[in-house]
JSON list of C-alpha atoms and ligand atoms in Angstrom, two decimals:
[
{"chain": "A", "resi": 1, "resn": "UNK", "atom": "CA", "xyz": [-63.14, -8.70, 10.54]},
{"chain": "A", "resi": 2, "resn": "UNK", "atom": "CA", "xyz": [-60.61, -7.06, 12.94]},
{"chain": "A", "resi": 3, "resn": "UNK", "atom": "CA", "xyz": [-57.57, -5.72, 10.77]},
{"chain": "A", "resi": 4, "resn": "UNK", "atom": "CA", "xyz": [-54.08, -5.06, 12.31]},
{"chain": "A", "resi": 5, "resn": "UNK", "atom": "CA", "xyz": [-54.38, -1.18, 11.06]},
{"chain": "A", "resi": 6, "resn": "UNK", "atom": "CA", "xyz": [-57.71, -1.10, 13.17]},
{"chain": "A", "resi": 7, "resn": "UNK", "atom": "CA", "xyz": [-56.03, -2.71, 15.63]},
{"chain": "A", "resi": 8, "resn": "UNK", "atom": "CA", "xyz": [-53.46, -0.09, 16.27]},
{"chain": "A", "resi": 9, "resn": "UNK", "atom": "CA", "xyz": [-55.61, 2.77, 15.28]},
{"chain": "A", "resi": 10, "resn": "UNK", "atom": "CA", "xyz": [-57.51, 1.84, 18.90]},
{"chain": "A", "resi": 11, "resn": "UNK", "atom": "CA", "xyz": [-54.20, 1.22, 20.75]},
{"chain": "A", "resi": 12, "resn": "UNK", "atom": "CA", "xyz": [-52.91, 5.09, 19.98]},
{"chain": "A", "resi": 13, "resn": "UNK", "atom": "CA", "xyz": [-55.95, 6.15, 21.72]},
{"chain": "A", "resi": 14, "resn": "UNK", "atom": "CA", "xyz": [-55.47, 3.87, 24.80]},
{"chain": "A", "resi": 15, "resn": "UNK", "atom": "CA", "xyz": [-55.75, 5.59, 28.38]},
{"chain": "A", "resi": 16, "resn": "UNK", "atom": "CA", "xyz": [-56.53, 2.55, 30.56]},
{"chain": "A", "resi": 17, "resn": "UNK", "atom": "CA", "xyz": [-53.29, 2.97, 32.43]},
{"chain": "A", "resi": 18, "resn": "UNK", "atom": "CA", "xyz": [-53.53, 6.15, 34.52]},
{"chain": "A", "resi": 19, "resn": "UNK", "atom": "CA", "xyz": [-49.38, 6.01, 35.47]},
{"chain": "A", "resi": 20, "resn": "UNK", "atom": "CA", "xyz": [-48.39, 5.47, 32.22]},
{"chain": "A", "resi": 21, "resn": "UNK", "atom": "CA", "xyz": [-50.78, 8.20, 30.36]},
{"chain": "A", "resi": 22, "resn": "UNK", "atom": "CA", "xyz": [-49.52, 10.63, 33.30]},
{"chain": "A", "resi": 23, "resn": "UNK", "atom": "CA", "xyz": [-45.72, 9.75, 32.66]},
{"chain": "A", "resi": 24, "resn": "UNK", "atom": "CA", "xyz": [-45.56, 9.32, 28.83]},
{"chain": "A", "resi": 25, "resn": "UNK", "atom": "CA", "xyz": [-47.26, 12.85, 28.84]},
{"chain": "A", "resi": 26, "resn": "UNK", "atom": "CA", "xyz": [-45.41, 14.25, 31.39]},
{"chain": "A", "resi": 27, "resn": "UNK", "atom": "CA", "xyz": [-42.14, 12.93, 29.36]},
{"chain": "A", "resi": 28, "resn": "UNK", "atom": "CA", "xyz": [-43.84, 14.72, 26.31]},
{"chain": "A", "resi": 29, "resn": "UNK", "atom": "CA", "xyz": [-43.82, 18.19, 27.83]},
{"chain": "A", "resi": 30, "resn": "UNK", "atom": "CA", "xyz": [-40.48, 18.39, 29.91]},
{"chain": "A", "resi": 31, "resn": "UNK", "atom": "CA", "xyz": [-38.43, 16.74, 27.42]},
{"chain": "A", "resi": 32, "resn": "UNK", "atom": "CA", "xyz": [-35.37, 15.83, 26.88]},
{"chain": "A", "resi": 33, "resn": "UNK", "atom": "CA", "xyz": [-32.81, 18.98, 26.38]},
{"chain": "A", "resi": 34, "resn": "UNK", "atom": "CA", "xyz": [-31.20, 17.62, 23.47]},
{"chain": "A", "resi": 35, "resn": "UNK", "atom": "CA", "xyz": [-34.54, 17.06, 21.59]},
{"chain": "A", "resi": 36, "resn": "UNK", "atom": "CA", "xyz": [-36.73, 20.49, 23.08]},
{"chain": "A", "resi": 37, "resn": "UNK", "atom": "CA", "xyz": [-37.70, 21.34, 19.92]},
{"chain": "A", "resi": 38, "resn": "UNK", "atom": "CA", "xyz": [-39.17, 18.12, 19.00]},
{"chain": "A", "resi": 39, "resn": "UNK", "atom": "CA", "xyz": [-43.13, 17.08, 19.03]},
{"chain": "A", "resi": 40, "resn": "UNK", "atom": "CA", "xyz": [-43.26, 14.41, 21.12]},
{"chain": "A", "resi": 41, "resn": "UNK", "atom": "CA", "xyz": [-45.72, 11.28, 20.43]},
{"chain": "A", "resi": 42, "resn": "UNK", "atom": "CA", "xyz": [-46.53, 10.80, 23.80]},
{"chain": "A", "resi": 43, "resn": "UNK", "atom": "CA", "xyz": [-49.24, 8.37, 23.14]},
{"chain": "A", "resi": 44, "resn": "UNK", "atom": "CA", "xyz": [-49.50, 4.35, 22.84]},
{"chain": "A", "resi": 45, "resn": "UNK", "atom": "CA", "xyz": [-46.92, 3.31, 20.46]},
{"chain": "A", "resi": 46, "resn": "UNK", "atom": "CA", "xyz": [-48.20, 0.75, 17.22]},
{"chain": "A", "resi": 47, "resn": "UNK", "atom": "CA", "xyz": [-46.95, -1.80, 16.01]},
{"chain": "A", "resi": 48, "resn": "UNK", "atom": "CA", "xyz": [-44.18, -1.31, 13.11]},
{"chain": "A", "resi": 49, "resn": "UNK", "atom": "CA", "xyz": [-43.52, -3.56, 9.78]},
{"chain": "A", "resi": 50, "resn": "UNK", "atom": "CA", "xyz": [-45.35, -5.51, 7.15]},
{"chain": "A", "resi": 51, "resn": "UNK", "atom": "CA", "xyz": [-49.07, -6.94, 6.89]},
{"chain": "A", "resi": 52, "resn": "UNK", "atom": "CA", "xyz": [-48.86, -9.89, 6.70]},
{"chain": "A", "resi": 53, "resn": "UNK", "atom": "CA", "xyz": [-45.13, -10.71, 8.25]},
{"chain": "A", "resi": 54, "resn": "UNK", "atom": "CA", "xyz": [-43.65, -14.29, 9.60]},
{"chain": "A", "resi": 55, "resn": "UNK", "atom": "CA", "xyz": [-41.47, -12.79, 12.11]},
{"chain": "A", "resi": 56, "resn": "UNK", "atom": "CA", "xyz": [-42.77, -10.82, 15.27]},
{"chain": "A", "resi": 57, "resn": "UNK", "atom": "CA", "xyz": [-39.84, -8.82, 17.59]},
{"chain": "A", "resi": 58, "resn": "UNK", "atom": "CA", "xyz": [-41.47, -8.36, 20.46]},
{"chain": "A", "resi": 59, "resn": "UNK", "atom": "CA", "xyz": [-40.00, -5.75, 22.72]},
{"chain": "A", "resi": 60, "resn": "UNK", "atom": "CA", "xyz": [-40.93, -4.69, 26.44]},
{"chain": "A", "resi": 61, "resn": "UNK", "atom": "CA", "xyz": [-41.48, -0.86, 26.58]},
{"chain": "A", "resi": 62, "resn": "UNK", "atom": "CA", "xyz": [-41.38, 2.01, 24.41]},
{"chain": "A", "resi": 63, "resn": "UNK", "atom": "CA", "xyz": [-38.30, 4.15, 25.64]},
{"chain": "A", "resi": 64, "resn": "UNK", "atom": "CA", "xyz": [-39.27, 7.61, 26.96]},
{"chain": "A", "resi": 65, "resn": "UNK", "atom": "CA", "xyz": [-37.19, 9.54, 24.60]},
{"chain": "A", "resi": 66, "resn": "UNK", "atom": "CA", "xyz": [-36.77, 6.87, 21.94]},
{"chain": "A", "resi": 67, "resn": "UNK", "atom": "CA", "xyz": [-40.22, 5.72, 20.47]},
{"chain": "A", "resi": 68, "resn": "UNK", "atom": "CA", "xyz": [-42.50, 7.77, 23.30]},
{"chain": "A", "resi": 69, "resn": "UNK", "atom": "CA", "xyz": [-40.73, 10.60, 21.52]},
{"chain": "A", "resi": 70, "resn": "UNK", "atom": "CA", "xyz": [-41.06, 9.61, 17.78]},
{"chain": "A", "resi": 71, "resn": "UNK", "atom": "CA", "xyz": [-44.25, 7.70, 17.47]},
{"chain": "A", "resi": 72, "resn": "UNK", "atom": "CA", "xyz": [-42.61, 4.42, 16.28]},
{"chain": "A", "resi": 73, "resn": "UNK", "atom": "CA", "xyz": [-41.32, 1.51, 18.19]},
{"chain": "A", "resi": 74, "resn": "UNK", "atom": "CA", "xyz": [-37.23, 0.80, 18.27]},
{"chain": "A", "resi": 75, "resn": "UNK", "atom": "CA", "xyz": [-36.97, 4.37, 16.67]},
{"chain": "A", "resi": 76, "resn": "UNK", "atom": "CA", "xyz": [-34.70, 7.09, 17.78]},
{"chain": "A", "resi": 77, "resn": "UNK", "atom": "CA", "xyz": [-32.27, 5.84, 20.52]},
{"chain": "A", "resi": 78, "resn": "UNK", "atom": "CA", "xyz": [-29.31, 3.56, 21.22]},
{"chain": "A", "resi": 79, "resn": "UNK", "atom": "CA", "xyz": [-31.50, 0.53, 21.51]},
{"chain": "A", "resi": 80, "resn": "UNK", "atom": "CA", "xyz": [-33.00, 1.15, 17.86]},
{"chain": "A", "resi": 81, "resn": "UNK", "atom": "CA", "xyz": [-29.53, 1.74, 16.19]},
{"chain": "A", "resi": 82, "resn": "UNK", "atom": "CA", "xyz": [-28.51, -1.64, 17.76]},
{"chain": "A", "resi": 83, "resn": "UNK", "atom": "CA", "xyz": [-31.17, -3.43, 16.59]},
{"chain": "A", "resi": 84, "resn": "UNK", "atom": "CA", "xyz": [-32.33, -2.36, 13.17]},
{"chain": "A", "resi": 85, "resn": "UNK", "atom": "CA", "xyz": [-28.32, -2.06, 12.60]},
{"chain": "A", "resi": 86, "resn": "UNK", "atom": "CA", "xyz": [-28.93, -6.01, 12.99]},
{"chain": "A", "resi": 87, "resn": "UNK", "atom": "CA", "xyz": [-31.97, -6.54, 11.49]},
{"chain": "A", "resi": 88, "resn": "UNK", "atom": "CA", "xyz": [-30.28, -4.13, 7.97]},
{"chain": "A", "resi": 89, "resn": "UNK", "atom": "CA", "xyz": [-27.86, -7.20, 8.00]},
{"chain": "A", "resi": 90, "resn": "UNK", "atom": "CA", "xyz": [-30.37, -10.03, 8.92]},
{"chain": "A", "resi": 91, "resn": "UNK", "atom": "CA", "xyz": [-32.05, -8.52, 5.67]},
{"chain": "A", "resi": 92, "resn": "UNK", "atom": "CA", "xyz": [-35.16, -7.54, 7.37]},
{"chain": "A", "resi": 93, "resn": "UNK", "atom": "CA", "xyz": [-35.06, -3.82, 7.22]},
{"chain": "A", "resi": 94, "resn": "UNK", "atom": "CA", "xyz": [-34.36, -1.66, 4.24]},
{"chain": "A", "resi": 95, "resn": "UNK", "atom": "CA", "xyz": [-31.60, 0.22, 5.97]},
{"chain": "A", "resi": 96, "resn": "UNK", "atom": "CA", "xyz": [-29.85, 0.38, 8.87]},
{"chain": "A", "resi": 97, "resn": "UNK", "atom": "CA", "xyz": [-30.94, 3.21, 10.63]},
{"chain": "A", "resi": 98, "resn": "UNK", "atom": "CA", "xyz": [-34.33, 3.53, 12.71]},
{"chain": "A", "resi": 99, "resn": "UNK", "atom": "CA", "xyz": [-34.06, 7.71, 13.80]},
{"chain": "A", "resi": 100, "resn": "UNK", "atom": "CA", "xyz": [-37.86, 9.24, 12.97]},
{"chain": "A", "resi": 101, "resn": "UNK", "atom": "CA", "xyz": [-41.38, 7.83, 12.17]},
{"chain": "A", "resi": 102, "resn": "UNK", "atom": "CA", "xyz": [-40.25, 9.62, 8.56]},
{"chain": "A", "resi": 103, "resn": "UNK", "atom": "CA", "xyz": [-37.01, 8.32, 7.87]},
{"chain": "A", "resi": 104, "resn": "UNK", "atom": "CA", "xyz": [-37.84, 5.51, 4.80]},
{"chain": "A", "resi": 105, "resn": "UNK", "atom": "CA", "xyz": [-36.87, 2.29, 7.07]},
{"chain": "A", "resi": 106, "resn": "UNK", "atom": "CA", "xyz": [-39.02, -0.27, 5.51]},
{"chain": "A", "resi": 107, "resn": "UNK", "atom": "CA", "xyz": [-39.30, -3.59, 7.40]},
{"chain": "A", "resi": 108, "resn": "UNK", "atom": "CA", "xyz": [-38.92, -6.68, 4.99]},
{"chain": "A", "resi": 109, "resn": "UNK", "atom": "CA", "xyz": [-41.20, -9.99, 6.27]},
{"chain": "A", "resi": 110, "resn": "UNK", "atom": "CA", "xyz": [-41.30, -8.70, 9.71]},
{"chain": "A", "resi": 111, "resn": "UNK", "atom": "CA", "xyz": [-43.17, -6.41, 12.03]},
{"chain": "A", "resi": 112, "resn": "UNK", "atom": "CA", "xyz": [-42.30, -5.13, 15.32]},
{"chain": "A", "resi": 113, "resn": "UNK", "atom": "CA", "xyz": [-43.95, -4.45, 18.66]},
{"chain": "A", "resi": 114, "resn": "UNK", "atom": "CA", "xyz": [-44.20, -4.18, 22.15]},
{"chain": "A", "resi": 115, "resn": "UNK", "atom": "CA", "xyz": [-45.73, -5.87, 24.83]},
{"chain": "A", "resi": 116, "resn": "UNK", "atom": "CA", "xyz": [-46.33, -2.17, 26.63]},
{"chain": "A", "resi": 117, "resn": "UNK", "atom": "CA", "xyz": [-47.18, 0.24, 24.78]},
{"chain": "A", "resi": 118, "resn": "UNK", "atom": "CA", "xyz": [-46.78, 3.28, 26.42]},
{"chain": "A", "resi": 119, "resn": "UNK", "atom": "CA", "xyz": [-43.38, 4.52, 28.25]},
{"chain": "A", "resi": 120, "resn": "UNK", "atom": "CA", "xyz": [-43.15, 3.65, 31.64]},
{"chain": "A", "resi": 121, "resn": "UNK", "atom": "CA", "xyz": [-40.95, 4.94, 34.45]},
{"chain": "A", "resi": 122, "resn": "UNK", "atom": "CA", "xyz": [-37.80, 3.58, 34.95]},
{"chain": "A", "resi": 123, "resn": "UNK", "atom": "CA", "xyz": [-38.69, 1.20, 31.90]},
{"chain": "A", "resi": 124, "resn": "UNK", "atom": "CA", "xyz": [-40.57, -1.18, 33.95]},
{"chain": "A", "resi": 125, "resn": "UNK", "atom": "CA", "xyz": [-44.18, -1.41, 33.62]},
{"chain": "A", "resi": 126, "resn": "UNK", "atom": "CA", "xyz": [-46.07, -2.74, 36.93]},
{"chain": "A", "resi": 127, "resn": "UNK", "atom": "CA", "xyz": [-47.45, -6.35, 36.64]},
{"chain": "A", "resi": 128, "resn": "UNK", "atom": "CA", "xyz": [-50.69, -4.65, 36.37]},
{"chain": "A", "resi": 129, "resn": "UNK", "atom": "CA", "xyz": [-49.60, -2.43, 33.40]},
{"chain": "A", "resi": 130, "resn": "UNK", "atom": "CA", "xyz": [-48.55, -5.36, 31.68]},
{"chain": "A", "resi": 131, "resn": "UNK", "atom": "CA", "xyz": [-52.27, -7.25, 32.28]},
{"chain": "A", "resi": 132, "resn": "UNK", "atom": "CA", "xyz": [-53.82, -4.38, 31.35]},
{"chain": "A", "resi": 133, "resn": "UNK", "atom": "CA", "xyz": [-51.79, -4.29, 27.91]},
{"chain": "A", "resi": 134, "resn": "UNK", "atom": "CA", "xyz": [-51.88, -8.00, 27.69]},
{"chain": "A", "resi": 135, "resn": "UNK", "atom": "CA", "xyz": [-54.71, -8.31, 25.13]},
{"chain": "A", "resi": 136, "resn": "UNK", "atom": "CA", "xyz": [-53.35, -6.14, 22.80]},
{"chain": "A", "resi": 137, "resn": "UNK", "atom": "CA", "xyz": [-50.43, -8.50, 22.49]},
{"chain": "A", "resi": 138, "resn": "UNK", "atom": "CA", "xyz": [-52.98, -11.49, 21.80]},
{"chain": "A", "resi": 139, "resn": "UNK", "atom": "CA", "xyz": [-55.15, -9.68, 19.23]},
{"chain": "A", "resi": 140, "resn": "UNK", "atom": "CA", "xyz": [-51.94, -8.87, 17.17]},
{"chain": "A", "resi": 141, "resn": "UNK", "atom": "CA", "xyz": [-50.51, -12.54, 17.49]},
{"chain": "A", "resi": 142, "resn": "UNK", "atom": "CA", "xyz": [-53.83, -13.48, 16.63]},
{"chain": "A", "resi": 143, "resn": "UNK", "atom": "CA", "xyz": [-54.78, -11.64, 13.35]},
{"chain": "A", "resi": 144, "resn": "UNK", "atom": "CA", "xyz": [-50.48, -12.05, 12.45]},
{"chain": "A", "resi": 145, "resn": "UNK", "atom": "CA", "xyz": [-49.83, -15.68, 12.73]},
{"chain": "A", "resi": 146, "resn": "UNK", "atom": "CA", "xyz": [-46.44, -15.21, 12.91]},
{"chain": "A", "resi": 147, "resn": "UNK", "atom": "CA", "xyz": [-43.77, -18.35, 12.11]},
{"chain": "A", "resi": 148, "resn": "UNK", "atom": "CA", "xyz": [-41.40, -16.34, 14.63]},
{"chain": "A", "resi": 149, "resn": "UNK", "atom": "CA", "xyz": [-41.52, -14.49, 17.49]},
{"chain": "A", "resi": 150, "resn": "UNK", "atom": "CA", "xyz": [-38.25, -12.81, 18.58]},
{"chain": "A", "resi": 151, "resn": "UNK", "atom": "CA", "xyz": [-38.56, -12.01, 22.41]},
{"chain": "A", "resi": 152, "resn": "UNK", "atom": "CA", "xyz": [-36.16, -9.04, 23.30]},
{"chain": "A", "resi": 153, "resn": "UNK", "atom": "CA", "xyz": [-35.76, -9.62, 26.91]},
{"chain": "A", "resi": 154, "resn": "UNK", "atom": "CA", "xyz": [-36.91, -12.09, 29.41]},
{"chain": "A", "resi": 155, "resn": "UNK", "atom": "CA", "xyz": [-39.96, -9.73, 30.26]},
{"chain": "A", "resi": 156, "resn": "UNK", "atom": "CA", "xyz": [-41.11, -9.87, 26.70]},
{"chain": "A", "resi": 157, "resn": "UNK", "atom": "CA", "xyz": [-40.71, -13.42, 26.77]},
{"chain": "A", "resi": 158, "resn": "UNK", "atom": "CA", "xyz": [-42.61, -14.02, 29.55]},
{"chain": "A", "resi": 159, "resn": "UNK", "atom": "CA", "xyz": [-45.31, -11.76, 28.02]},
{"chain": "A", "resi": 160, "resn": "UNK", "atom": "CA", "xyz": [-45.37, -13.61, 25.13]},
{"chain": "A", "resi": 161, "resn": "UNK", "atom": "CA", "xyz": [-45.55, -16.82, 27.06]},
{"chain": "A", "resi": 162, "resn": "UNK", "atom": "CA", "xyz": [-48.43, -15.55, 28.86]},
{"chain": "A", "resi": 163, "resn": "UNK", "atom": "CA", "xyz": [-50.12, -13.83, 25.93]},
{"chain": "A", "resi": 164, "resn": "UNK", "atom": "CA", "xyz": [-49.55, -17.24, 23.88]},
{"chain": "A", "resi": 165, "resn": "UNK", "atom": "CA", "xyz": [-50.97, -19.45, 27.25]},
{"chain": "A", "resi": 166, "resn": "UNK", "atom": "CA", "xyz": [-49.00, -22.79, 25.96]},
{"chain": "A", "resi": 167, "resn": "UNK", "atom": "CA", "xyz": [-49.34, -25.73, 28.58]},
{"chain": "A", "resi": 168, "resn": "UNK", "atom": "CA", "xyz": [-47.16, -25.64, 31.56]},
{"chain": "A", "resi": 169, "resn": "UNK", "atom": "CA", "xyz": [-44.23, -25.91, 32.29]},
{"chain": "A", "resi": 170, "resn": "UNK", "atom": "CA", "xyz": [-43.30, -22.83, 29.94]},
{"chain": "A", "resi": 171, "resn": "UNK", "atom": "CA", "xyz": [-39.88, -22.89, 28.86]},
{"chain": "A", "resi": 172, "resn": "UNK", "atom": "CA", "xyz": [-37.07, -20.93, 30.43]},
{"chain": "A", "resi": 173, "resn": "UNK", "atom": "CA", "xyz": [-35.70, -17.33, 28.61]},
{"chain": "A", "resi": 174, "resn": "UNK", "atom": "CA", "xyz": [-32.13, -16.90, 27.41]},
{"chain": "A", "resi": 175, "resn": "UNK", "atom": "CA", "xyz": [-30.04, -15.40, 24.46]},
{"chain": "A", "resi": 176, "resn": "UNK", "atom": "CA", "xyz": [-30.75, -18.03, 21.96]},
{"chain": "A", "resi": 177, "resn": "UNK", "atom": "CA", "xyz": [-33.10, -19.97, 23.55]},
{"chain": "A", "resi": 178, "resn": "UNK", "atom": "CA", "xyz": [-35.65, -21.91, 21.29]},
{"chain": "A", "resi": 179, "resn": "UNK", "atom": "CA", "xyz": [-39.49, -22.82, 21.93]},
{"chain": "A", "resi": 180, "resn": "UNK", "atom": "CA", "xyz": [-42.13, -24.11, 19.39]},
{"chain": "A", "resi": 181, "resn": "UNK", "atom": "CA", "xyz": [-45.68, -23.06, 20.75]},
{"chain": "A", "resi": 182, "resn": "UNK", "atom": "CA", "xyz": [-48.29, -24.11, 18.25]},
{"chain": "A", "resi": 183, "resn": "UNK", "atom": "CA", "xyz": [-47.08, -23.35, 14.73]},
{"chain": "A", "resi": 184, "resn": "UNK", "atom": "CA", "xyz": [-44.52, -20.25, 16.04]},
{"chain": "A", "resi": 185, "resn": "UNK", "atom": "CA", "xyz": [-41.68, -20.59, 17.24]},
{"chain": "A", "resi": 186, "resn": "UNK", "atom": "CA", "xyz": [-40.33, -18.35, 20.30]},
{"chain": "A", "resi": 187, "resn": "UNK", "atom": "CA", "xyz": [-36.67, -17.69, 20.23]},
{"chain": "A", "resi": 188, "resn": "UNK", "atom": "CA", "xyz": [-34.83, -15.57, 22.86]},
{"chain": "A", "resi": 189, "resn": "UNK", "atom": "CA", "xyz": [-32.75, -12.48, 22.23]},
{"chain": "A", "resi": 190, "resn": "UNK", "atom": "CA", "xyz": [-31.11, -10.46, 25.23]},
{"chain": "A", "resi": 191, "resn": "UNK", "atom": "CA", "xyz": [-32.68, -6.78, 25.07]},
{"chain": "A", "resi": 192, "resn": "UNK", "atom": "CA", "xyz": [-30.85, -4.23, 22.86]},
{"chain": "A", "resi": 193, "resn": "UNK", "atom": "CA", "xyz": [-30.35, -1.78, 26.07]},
{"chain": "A", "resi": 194, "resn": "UNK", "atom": "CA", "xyz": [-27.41, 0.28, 26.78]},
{"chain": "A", "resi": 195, "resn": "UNK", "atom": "CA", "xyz": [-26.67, -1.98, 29.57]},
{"chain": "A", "resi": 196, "resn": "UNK", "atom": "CA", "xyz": [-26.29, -5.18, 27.41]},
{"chain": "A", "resi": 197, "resn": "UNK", "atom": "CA", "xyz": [-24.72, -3.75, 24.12]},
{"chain": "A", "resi": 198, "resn": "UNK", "atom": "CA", "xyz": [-22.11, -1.00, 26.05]},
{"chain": "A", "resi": 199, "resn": "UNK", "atom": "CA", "xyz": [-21.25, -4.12, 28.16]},
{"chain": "A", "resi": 200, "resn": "UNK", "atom": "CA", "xyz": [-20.62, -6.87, 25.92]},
{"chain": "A", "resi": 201, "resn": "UNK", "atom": "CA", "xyz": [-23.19, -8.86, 27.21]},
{"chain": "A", "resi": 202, "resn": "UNK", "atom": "CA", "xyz": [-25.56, -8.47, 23.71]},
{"chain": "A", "resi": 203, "resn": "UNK", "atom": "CA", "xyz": [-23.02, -8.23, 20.71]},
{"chain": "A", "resi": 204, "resn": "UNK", "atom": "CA", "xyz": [-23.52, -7.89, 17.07]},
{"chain": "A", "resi": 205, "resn": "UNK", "atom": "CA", "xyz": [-22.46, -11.37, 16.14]},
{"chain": "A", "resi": 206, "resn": "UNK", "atom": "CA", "xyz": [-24.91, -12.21, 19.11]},
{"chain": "A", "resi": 207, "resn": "UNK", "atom": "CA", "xyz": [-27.85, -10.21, 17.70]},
{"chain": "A", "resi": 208, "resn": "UNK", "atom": "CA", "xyz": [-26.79, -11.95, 14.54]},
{"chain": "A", "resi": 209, "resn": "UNK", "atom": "CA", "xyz": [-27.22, -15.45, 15.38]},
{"chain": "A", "resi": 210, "resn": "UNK", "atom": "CA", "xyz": [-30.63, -15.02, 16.69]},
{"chain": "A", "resi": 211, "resn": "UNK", "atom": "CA", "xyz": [-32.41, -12.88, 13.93]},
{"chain": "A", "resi": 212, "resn": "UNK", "atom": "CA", "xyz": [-30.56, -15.90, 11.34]},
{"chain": "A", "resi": 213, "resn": "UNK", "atom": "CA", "xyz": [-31.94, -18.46, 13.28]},
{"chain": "A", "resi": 214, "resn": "UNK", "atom": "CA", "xyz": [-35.13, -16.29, 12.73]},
{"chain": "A", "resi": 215, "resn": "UNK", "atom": "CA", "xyz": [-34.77, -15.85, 9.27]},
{"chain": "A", "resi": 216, "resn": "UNK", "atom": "CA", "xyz": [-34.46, -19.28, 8.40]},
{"chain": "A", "resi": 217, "resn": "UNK", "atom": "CA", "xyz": [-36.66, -20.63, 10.39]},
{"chain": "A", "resi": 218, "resn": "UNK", "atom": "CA", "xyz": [-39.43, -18.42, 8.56]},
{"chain": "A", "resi": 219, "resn": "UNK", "atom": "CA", "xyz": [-37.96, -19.74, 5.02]},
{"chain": "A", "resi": 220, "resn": "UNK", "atom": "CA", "xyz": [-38.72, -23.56, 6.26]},
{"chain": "A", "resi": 221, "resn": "UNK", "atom": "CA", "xyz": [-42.12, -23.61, 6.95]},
{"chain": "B", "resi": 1, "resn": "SF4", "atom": "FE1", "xyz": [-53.33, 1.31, 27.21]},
{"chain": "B", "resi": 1, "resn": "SF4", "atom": "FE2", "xyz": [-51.31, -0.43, 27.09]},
{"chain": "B", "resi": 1, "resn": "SF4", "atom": "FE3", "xyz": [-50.81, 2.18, 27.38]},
{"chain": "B", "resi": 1, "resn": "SF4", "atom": "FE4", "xyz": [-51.91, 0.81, 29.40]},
{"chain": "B", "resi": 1, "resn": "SF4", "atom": "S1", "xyz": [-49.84, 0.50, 28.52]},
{"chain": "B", "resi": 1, "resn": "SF4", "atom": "S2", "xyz": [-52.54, 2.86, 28.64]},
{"chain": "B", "resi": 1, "resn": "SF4", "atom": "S3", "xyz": [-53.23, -0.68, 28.29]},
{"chain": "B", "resi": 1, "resn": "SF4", "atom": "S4", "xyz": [-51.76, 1.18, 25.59]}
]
């Protein structure tokens, strides 16, 4: 039987995207000034967290000098200090911190991941990048069986949507927003970007209120 390990040990080795192998590598050997004497990952990024968990944050993209860098998703960059700073609180990660693949954050009852795996320009995969990473998505959901899913984003809701394939109509994304498809239920979190938490649109008390909605819904059922 398929494992999650096994299932990320054939993600990391992934190539099917020629624009997105050329760019994470690419990204890998220029680098960033401020981190040139880093090793960067520059591969797939796997999932991150516990086996088995009941909550699932689902993000879009790895970031190119954030996770493409460090080899672990919502690790190294403004977008991971946002989030695991909120998840430390939520009492799902052992500190609140996320800056190397070897820094001791522990997730507790939840796992993260992305619906693309590998960096892409501009942080927006094509619609065919996103097919082509699709299944990925649907093995993990499918060997998890998470209670929650935490979409970062409308385009990780939408991938979730389409990885899940509930019947139509599929419900609308927003910051708080609140679907039950089978036996998990989808709640909506505005992405953790620069551009939502430097302008007030994503706060802490924000962040908050979704990942306690999460938590308790994983404690009822
Ligand atoms: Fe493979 Fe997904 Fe990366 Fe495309 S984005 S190369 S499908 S891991």
């Amino acid at each position: 039987m398929e494992s999650l390990a096994a299932l990320d040990a054939e993600i990391v080795t992934c190539r099917a995207c020629a624009r997105l192998v050329e760019w994470r590598e690419q990204v890998g050997r220029e680098k960033r000034k401020s981190f040139r004497d880093d090793t960067y990952w520059a591969r797939p990024i796997p999932s991150f967290g516990d086996d088995p968990a009941p909550i699932l944050i689902v993000g879009l993209a790895p970031a190119a000098h954030g996770a493409n860098r460090t080899g672990r998703v919502f690790t190294g960059d403004r977008s991971a200090d946002f989030l695991v700073a909120g998840m430390h609180r939520a009492g799902l990660a052992s500190q609140p911190t996320s800056i190397a693949a070897d820094d001791g954050l522990r997730l507790i009852g939840c796992r993260m991941t992305a619906a693309v795996r590998c960096a892409p320009p501009g942080n927006t995969p094509t619609p065919d990048e996103r097919t082509a990473c699709r299944p990925y998505l649907v093995r993990e959901l499918a060997l998890l069986h998470p209670k929650v899913i935490v979409a970062l984003g409308g385009l990780a809701w939408q991938e979730t949507l389409r990885a899940l394939e509930p019947p139509r109509p599929w419900p609308k994304f927003g910051h708080g927003a609140e679907e039950l498809i089978g036996t998990a239920t989808l709640l909506g979190c505005y992405h953790p970007s620069q551009q939502n938490t430097f302008t007030g649109r994503l706060t802490p008390p924000m962040l908050d209120g979704v990942l306690g909605r999460a938590v308790a819904l994983a404690k009822s059922r």
